[in-house]
Amino acid sequence: MPPRIAPKIVFDKVTRRFDLKDNAFVALDRLSLDIADGEFVTVVGPSGCGKSTALNIAAGLLKPSEGTVLVDGKAVEGPGPERGMIFQQYALFPWLTVRQNVEFGLRIKGEEASRRRQIAERFIDLVGLGDFADALPKTLSGGMKQRCAIARAYAVDPSILLMDEPFGALDALTRVQLQDQLLDTWSRERRTVMFITHDVDEAVYLANRVIVMAARPGRLKEIIDVGLPYPRTEEIRLSVEFMSIRNRVWQAVYHQ
Amino acid sequence: MSEASKTTRSGGGSNEDRGIDYRGLALNLCGLVAGIAIGWVLTAGGAVGLPPPPQVASRFIDLIANGQLATDIMSSLARVMTGFLLGVILAIPVGFVMGWYKVARSLIEPYLQFFRMIPPLAIIPLAIVTMGIDETPKVFVIFLASFLASVVATYQGVISVDKTMINAARVLGAKDMTIFLRVIIPASTPFILVGVRIGLGSAWATLVAAELIAAQTGLGFRMQQAQLYYDLPTIFVSLITIGLLGLAMDRILLVIERRLTVWQERV
Ligand SMILES: Nc1ncnc2c1ncn2[C@@H]1O[C@H](COP(=O)(O)OP(=O)(O)OP(=O)(O)O)[C@@H](O)[C@H]1O
Ligand SMILES: [Mg+2]
């Protein structure tokens, strides 16, 4: 259960319009949402409902047209290393090896070489890429690329992880492995996670709360408390409780 | 994790990049030999009015022996290298500025698009009138040809850098300067190198034509002289030399390009 202290992330009536040729298109309409420190929320909703828009605003990559996003009580002005982001298309730097990719943020932080290497080593091992530290991204499978991207985000030690359909391009088995790995790390380090997905099962399996959004205009539709205990296991995934929550989310998403 | 099976491990370039295609090479060679043989047969009887291969070969030897070929090659290469290097050295920063700053792009682009439509050779009369008939107009025309080719490639490279990659760098804390140095430059390198290769190709082509019009040395000049005396073997020697040098320079750049972009996924 999310503790009732000051929220980590606050969306305060966040609206985002995009100017089209003849009219302004409302991608996100007055989204208000509190995310507690250490909470894992997943966001689901039909395509085009503004999920990525909301996440990018929280990341500081996109400016809201109205409203604000507060992180630790301060308005977001731009990107910052305390908010790590993971993209569906991995966005690794293809000219850098796994190790150099993971060290990228550390180098910007100004960490010295030996310390960089040490930190990178730790996170590369954490995501199971120890044998591939000196490989170039083109030699990795999709799952391995995404693990590298996760290690790269962890390395700068963000207190928030913003993930935009990170496992969307992976096969079912790799997906489940990465979900478990993510939950494992999360339960130890308690970063706040905002995780977008198209997959209702994934949304329920991972989250404290599932945020359901609706389209045209993009807006908050419903917040569903999952309330299943962690660690989440195979049994939980197959339990009746899981199924009923899953069905509720499904209804909320697909019968709008 | 489970994927860490050692068999998929591969540190650098994959095998397709490195391996030599012997079958392809053998076929290349066969085609070459066959071509010369056909040329020989066709020209043996003087049927097409062209010199047979042995005559061209012996002229090659003569021109190498008396040093004329070397002189011509040196003066042609000096021109092309000067013009080409100046063009590329200017094109890369201009291309980056155009790709990075919208304002600069809008200011420069009309000129670029306009000059791109003028064949560099068409500039020669203007260049001769304004710059005289020494080296300057020739180098200038080559400079222009390679500049135009490389500048477009560079700025196309910069604007086609994946936005997600830039965003990834931003959320890791990178500011504009870091993004430029550590993301934009490496990410656009493949485009730039393609542009440089195209630039060299058009520099070479332009040079020869420029020498046909006004020069006292050079491969193009030699051909033109030979033309006055119906000296077909010398024309052939020049043509073959031009082709071989162009090919050699292109291959060298190709090797450099491959070296600098081993990280690229090739399909
Ligand atoms: N840069 C932009 N310019 C114009 N319209 C945009 C832009 N970015 C997003 N949109 C529009 O805003 C709406 C919301 O986009 P967004 O990417 O947030 O959707 P999403 O919920 O992430 O969808 P998906 O599940 O397909 O990723 C879409 O209709 C999209 O067309
Ligand atoms: Mg999206």
Short mmCIF file of N, CA and C and ligand atoms in Angstrom, two decimals, chain A residues 47-53 56 88 164-165 196 198, ligand 2:
data_model
loop_
_atom_site.label_atom_id
_atom_site.label_comp_id
_atom_site.label_asym_id
_atom_site.label_seq_id
_atom_site.Cartn_x
_atom_site.Cartn_y
_atom_site.Cartn_z
N SER A 47 -4.61 3.32 -27.74
CA SER A 47 -3.56 4.03 -28.46
C SER A 47 -3.97 5.48 -28.69
N GLY A 48 -3.07 6.40 -28.44
CA GLY A 48 -3.36 7.81 -28.69
C GLY A 48 -4.05 8.50 -27.53
N CYS A 49 -4.14 7.85 -26.36
CA CYS A 49 -4.84 8.48 -25.25
C CYS A 49 -3.94 9.38 -24.42
N GLY A 50 -2.70 9.54 -24.84
CA GLY A 50 -1.84 10.51 -24.17
C GLY A 50 -0.92 9.93 -23.11
N LYS A 51 -0.74 8.63 -23.12
CA LYS A 51 0.15 8.00 -22.13
C LYS A 51 1.58 8.50 -22.28
N SER A 52 2.09 8.41 -23.50
CA SER A 52 3.47 8.86 -23.71
C SER A 52 3.60 10.35 -23.46
N THR A 53 2.56 11.09 -23.85
CA THR A 53 2.59 12.53 -23.62
C THR A 53 2.75 12.82 -22.13
N ASN A 56 6.28 11.85 -21.00
CA ASN A 56 7.30 12.78 -21.48
C ASN A 56 7.26 14.11 -20.74
N GLN A 88 10.68 2.22 -25.47
CA GLN A 88 10.35 0.96 -26.12
C GLN A 88 11.44 0.55 -27.11
N ASP A 164 8.29 3.67 -20.93
CA ASP A 164 7.28 3.77 -21.98
C ASP A 164 7.24 2.48 -22.80
N GLU A 165 6.31 1.62 -22.45
CA GLU A 165 6.18 0.30 -23.09
C GLU A 165 7.54 -0.37 -23.27
N ILE A 196 4.28 2.48 -18.60
CA ILE A 196 3.21 2.43 -19.59
C ILE A 196 3.21 1.07 -20.27
N HIS A 198 0.67 -1.71 -23.00
CA HIS A 198 -0.56 -2.04 -23.72
C HIS A 198 -1.16 -3.32 -23.17
MG MG C 2 3.03 5.93 -26.52
#
